[in-house]
């Protein structure tokens, strides 16, 4: 299997897992009786897609800026030195899950689905499930396929 094929299959696995996470979350909301089918679909699609777009744009900008600095040779001249670069990488890694968690919580209140401790637990659980289900299988496939093929 060529490297390009492995990359396309990995992208396809991500897309299927992302869709599976959306379906699982929507069905859970409907089954628990927290929201109607229409409200559940709107909530899940809005929070996941908004978080995917905005949540990964910020790390893209951070990493892109670091790459631009590295290519120009100015990376060593960053004020704060390595601490600034490490902080930027930590922010780039933590921003997407924190943004997804907060988006889910805010939109639970906006759609009047749940509030209080229950809403925070739901947001935390489904943030972990969405990220885990969407990213672990494609990463595992890519790692295994890279070693085998």
PDB file of C-alpha atoms in Angstrom:
ATOM      1  CA  UNK A   1       0.000   0.000   0.000  1.00  0.00           C
ATOM      2  CA  UNK A   2       1.469   3.353  -0.985  1.00  0.00           C
ATOM      3  CA  UNK A   3       1.908   6.172   1.493  1.00  0.00           C
ATOM      4  CA  UNK A   4      -0.729   8.231  -0.330  1.00  0.00           C
ATOM      5  CA  UNK A   5      -3.249   5.381  -0.038  1.00  0.00           C
ATOM      6  CA  UNK A   6      -2.503   5.022   3.671  1.00  0.00           C
ATOM      7  CA  UNK A   7      -3.109   8.740   4.149  1.00  0.00           C
ATOM      8  CA  UNK A   8      -6.436   8.635   2.278  1.00  0.00           C
ATOM      9  CA  UNK A   9      -7.617   5.567   4.191  1.00  0.00           C
ATOM     10  CA  UNK A  10      -6.637   7.266   7.454  1.00  0.00           C
ATOM     11  CA  UNK A  11      -8.636  10.357   6.446  1.00  0.00           C
ATOM     12  CA  UNK A  12     -11.617   8.145   5.587  1.00  0.00           C
ATOM     13  CA  UNK A  13     -11.395   6.378   8.945  1.00  0.00           C
ATOM     14  CA  UNK A  14     -11.353   9.765  10.685  1.00  0.00           C
ATOM     15  CA  UNK A  15     -14.455  10.889   8.755  1.00  0.00           C
ATOM     16  CA  UNK A  16     -16.334   7.673   9.551  1.00  0.00           C
ATOM     17  CA  UNK A  17     -15.371   7.841  13.234  1.00  0.00           C
ATOM     18  CA  UNK A  18     -16.366  11.519  13.417  1.00  0.00           C
ATOM     19  CA  UNK A  19     -19.776  10.673  11.932  1.00  0.00           C
ATOM     20  CA  UNK A  20     -20.115   7.720  14.324  1.00  0.00           C
ATOM     21  CA  UNK A  21     -19.414  10.023  17.287  1.00  0.00           C
ATOM     22  CA  UNK A  22     -22.124  12.425  16.070  1.00  0.00           C
ATOM     23  CA  UNK A  23     -24.643   9.587  15.679  1.00  0.00           C
ATOM     24  CA  UNK A  24     -23.836   8.093  19.088  1.00  0.00           C
ATOM     25  CA  UNK A  25     -24.197  11.432  20.863  1.00  0.00           C
ATOM     26  CA  UNK A  26     -27.442  12.268  19.048  1.00  0.00           C
ATOM     27  CA  UNK A  27     -28.980   8.875  19.829  1.00  0.00           C
ATOM     28  CA  UNK A  28     -27.921   9.185  23.475  1.00  0.00           C
ATOM     29  CA  UNK A  29     -29.667  12.560  23.822  1.00  0.00           C
ATOM     30  CA  UNK A  30     -32.836  11.196  22.216  1.00  0.00           C
ATOM     31  CA  UNK A  31     -32.805   7.956  24.244  1.00  0.00           C
ATOM     32  CA  UNK A  32     -32.373   9.800  27.546  1.00  0.00           C
ATOM     33  CA  UNK A  33     -35.252  12.093  26.621  1.00  0.00           C
ATOM     34  CA  UNK A  34     -33.200  15.246  27.099  1.00  0.00           C
ATOM     35  CA  UNK A  35     -34.185  16.692  23.731  1.00  0.00           C
ATOM     36  CA  UNK A  36     -36.238  15.987  20.629  1.00  0.00           C
ATOM     37  CA  UNK A  37     -34.596  14.429  17.579  1.00  0.00           C
ATOM     38  CA  UNK A  38     -34.401  17.760  15.743  1.00  0.00           C
ATOM     39  CA  UNK A  39     -32.945  19.611  18.699  1.00  0.00           C
ATOM     40  CA  UNK A  40     -30.464  16.792  19.353  1.00  0.00           C
ATOM     41  CA  UNK A  41     -29.221  16.751  15.773  1.00  0.00           C
ATOM     42  CA  UNK A  42     -28.940  20.546  15.693  1.00  0.00           C
ATOM     43  CA  UNK A  43     -27.083  20.643  19.013  1.00  0.00           C
ATOM     44  CA  UNK A  44     -24.608  17.875  18.169  1.00  0.00           C
ATOM     45  CA  UNK A  45     -23.905  19.031  14.608  1.00  0.00           C
ATOM     46  CA  UNK A  46     -23.493  22.652  15.665  1.00  0.00           C
ATOM     47  CA  UNK A  47     -21.184  21.986  18.615  1.00  0.00           C
ATOM     48  CA  UNK A  48     -19.018  19.381  16.882  1.00  0.00           C
ATOM     49  CA  UNK A  49     -18.638  21.225  13.591  1.00  0.00           C
ATOM     50  CA  UNK A  50     -18.115  24.629  15.221  1.00  0.00           C
ATOM     51  CA  UNK A  51     -15.506  23.154  17.537  1.00  0.00           C
ATOM     52  CA  UNK A  52     -13.827  21.287  14.694  1.00  0.00           C
ATOM     53  CA  UNK A  53     -13.523  24.438  12.578  1.00  0.00           C
ATOM     54  CA  UNK A  54     -12.608  27.007  15.225  1.00  0.00           C
ATOM     55  CA  UNK A  55     -10.976  24.568  17.635  1.00  0.00           C
ATOM     56  CA  UNK A  56      -8.392  23.477  15.092  1.00  0.00           C
ATOM     57  CA  UNK A  57      -7.911  26.850  13.415  1.00  0.00           C
ATOM     58  CA  UNK A  58      -6.149  28.275  16.489  1.00  0.00           C
ATOM     59  CA  UNK A  59      -3.566  25.439  16.693  1.00  0.00           C
ATOM     60  CA  UNK A  60      -3.096  25.731  12.907  1.00  0.00           C
ATOM     61  CA  UNK A  61      -2.210  29.403  13.329  1.00  0.00           C
ATOM     62  CA  UNK A  62       0.103  28.723  16.282  1.00  0.00           C
ATOM     63  CA  UNK A  63       1.973  25.887  14.582  1.00  0.00           C
ATOM     64  CA  UNK A  64       2.039  27.802  11.290  1.00  0.00           C
ATOM     65  CA  UNK A  65       3.592  30.789  13.002  1.00  0.00           C
ATOM     66  CA  UNK A  66       6.195  28.582  14.661  1.00  0.00           C
ATOM     67  CA  UNK A  67       7.034  26.961  11.307  1.00  0.00           C
ATOM     68  CA  UNK A  68       7.346  30.375   9.641  1.00  0.00           C
ATOM     69  CA  UNK A  69       9.711  31.466  12.385  1.00  0.00           C
ATOM     70  CA  UNK A  70      11.729  28.255  12.038  1.00  0.00           C
ATOM     71  CA  UNK A  71      12.034  28.608   8.258  1.00  0.00           C
ATOM     72  CA  UNK A  72      13.144  32.209   8.526  1.00  0.00           C
ATOM     73  CA  UNK A  73      15.697  31.332  11.208  1.00  0.00           C
ATOM     74  CA  UNK A  74      14.140  33.630  13.818  1.00  0.00           C
ATOM     75  CA  UNK A  75      12.849  30.857  16.085  1.00  0.00           C
ATOM     76  CA  UNK A  76      15.867  31.114  18.405  1.00  0.00           C
ATOM     77  CA  UNK A  77      15.263  34.850  18.802  1.00  0.00           C
ATOM     78  CA  UNK A  78      11.751  34.497  20.267  1.00  0.00           C
ATOM     79  CA  UNK A  79      11.443  36.467  23.498  1.00  0.00           C
ATOM     80  CA  UNK A  80      11.168  34.055  26.400  1.00  0.00           C
ATOM     81  CA  UNK A  81      13.129  31.394  24.534  1.00  0.00           C
ATOM     82  CA  UNK A  82      12.072  27.794  24.789  1.00  0.00           C
ATOM     83  CA  UNK A  83       9.487  28.546  27.477  1.00  0.00           C
ATOM     84  CA  UNK A  84       7.480  30.589  24.971  1.00  0.00           C
ATOM     85  CA  UNK A  85       7.642  27.825  22.395  1.00  0.00           C
ATOM     86  CA  UNK A  86       6.626  25.163  24.915  1.00  0.00           C
ATOM     87  CA  UNK A  87       3.731  27.341  26.096  1.00  0.00           C
ATOM     88  CA  UNK A  88       2.600  27.813  22.489  1.00  0.00           C
ATOM     89  CA  UNK A  89       2.666  24.059  21.854  1.00  0.00           C
ATOM     90  CA  UNK A  90       0.750  23.365  25.089  1.00  0.00           C
ATOM     91  CA  UNK A  91      -1.900  25.933  24.116  1.00  0.00           C
ATOM     92  CA  UNK A  92      -2.123  24.425  20.630  1.00  0.00           C
ATOM     93  CA  UNK A  93      -2.661  20.955  22.114  1.00  0.00           C
ATOM     94  CA  UNK A  94      -5.117  21.951  24.862  1.00  0.00           C
ATOM     95  CA  UNK A  95      -7.242  24.485  22.988  1.00  0.00           C
ATOM     96  CA  UNK A  96      -9.352  22.065  20.880  1.00  0.00           C
ATOM     97  CA  UNK A  97     -10.606  19.826  23.732  1.00  0.00           C
ATOM     98  CA  UNK A  98     -11.208  22.761  26.082  1.00  0.00           C
ATOM     99  CA  UNK A  99     -13.042  24.662  23.349  1.00  0.00           C
ATOM    100  CA  UNK A 100     -15.183  21.593  22.564  1.00  0.00           C
ATOM    101  CA  UNK A 101     -16.020  21.146  26.253  1.00  0.00           C
ATOM    102  CA  UNK A 102     -17.018  24.780  26.680  1.00  0.00           C
ATOM    103  CA  UNK A 103     -18.958  24.834  23.409  1.00  0.00           C
ATOM    104  CA  UNK A 104     -20.957  21.778  24.440  1.00  0.00           C
ATOM    105  CA  UNK A 105     -21.704  23.294  27.848  1.00  0.00           C
ATOM    106  CA  UNK A 106     -22.722  26.717  26.493  1.00  0.00           C
ATOM    107  CA  UNK A 107     -24.972  25.231  23.823  1.00  0.00           C
ATOM    108  CA  UNK A 108     -26.626  22.903  26.351  1.00  0.00           C
ATOM    109  CA  UNK A 109     -27.773  26.064  28.113  1.00  0.00           C
ATOM    110  CA  UNK A 110     -28.575  27.872  24.835  1.00  0.00           C
ATOM    111  CA  UNK A 111     -30.793  25.025  23.604  1.00  0.00           C
ATOM    112  CA  UNK A 112     -32.252  24.657  27.140  1.00  0.00           C
ATOM    113  CA  UNK A 113     -31.382  20.970  27.224  1.00  0.00           C
ATOM    114  CA  UNK A 114     -29.679  20.717  30.641  1.00  0.00           C
ATOM    115  CA  UNK A 115     -27.940  22.879  33.225  1.00  0.00           C
ATOM    116  CA  UNK A 116     -25.878  22.499  36.374  1.00  0.00           C
ATOM    117  CA  UNK A 117     -23.629  19.597  37.302  1.00  0.00           C
ATOM    118  CA  UNK A 118     -25.387  17.211  34.935  1.00  0.00           C
ATOM    119  CA  UNK A 119     -24.562  19.459  31.970  1.00  0.00           C
ATOM    120  CA  UNK A 120     -20.889  19.697  32.921  1.00  0.00           C
ATOM    121  CA  UNK A 121     -20.610  15.908  33.304  1.00  0.00           C
ATOM    122  CA  UNK A 122     -22.334  15.364  29.963  1.00  0.00           C
ATOM    123  CA  UNK A 123     -20.048  17.888  28.260  1.00  0.00           C
ATOM    124  CA  UNK A 124     -16.934  16.307  29.746  1.00  0.00           C
ATOM    125  CA  UNK A 125     -17.996  12.744  28.905  1.00  0.00           C
ATOM    126  CA  UNK A 126     -18.964  13.461  25.324  1.00  0.00           C
ATOM    127  CA  UNK A 127     -15.927  15.650  24.711  1.00  0.00           C
ATOM    128  CA  UNK A 128     -13.729  12.718  25.735  1.00  0.00           C
ATOM    129  CA  UNK A 129     -15.832  10.282  23.694  1.00  0.00           C
ATOM    130  CA  UNK A 130     -15.893  12.489  20.590  1.00  0.00           C
ATOM    131  CA  UNK A 131     -12.162  13.140  20.606  1.00  0.00           C
ATOM    132  CA  UNK A 132     -11.257   9.566  21.521  1.00  0.00           C
ATOM    133  CA  UNK A 133     -13.529   7.959  18.951  1.00  0.00           C
ATOM    134  CA  UNK A 134     -12.551  10.417  16.226  1.00  0.00           C
ATOM    135  CA  UNK A 135      -8.776  10.347  16.664  1.00  0.00           C
ATOM    136  CA  UNK A 136      -7.626   7.064  18.253  1.00  0.00           C
ATOM    137  CA  UNK A 137      -8.727   4.674  15.441  1.00  0.00           C
ATOM    138  CA  UNK A 138      -7.188   6.707  12.570  1.00  0.00           C
ATOM    139  CA  UNK A 139      -3.950   7.252  14.482  1.00  0.00           C
ATOM    140  CA  UNK A 140      -3.769   3.542  15.376  1.00  0.00           C
ATOM    141  CA  UNK A 141      -4.454   2.555  11.760  1.00  0.00           C
ATOM    142  CA  UNK A 142      -1.825   4.963  10.431  1.00  0.00           C
ATOM    143  CA  UNK A 143       0.776   3.704  12.902  1.00  0.00           C
ATOM    144  CA  UNK A 144       0.087   0.049  12.159  1.00  0.00           C
ATOM    145  CA  UNK A 145      -0.158   0.572   8.385  1.00  0.00           C
ATOM    146  CA  UNK A 146       3.115   2.510   8.373  1.00  0.00           C
ATOM    147  CA  UNK A 147       4.885  -0.338  10.137  1.00  0.00           C
ATOM    148  CA  UNK A 148       3.302  -3.172   8.122  1.00  0.00           C
ATOM    149  CA  UNK A 149       3.251  -1.758   4.586  1.00  0.00           C
TER     150      UNK A 149
END
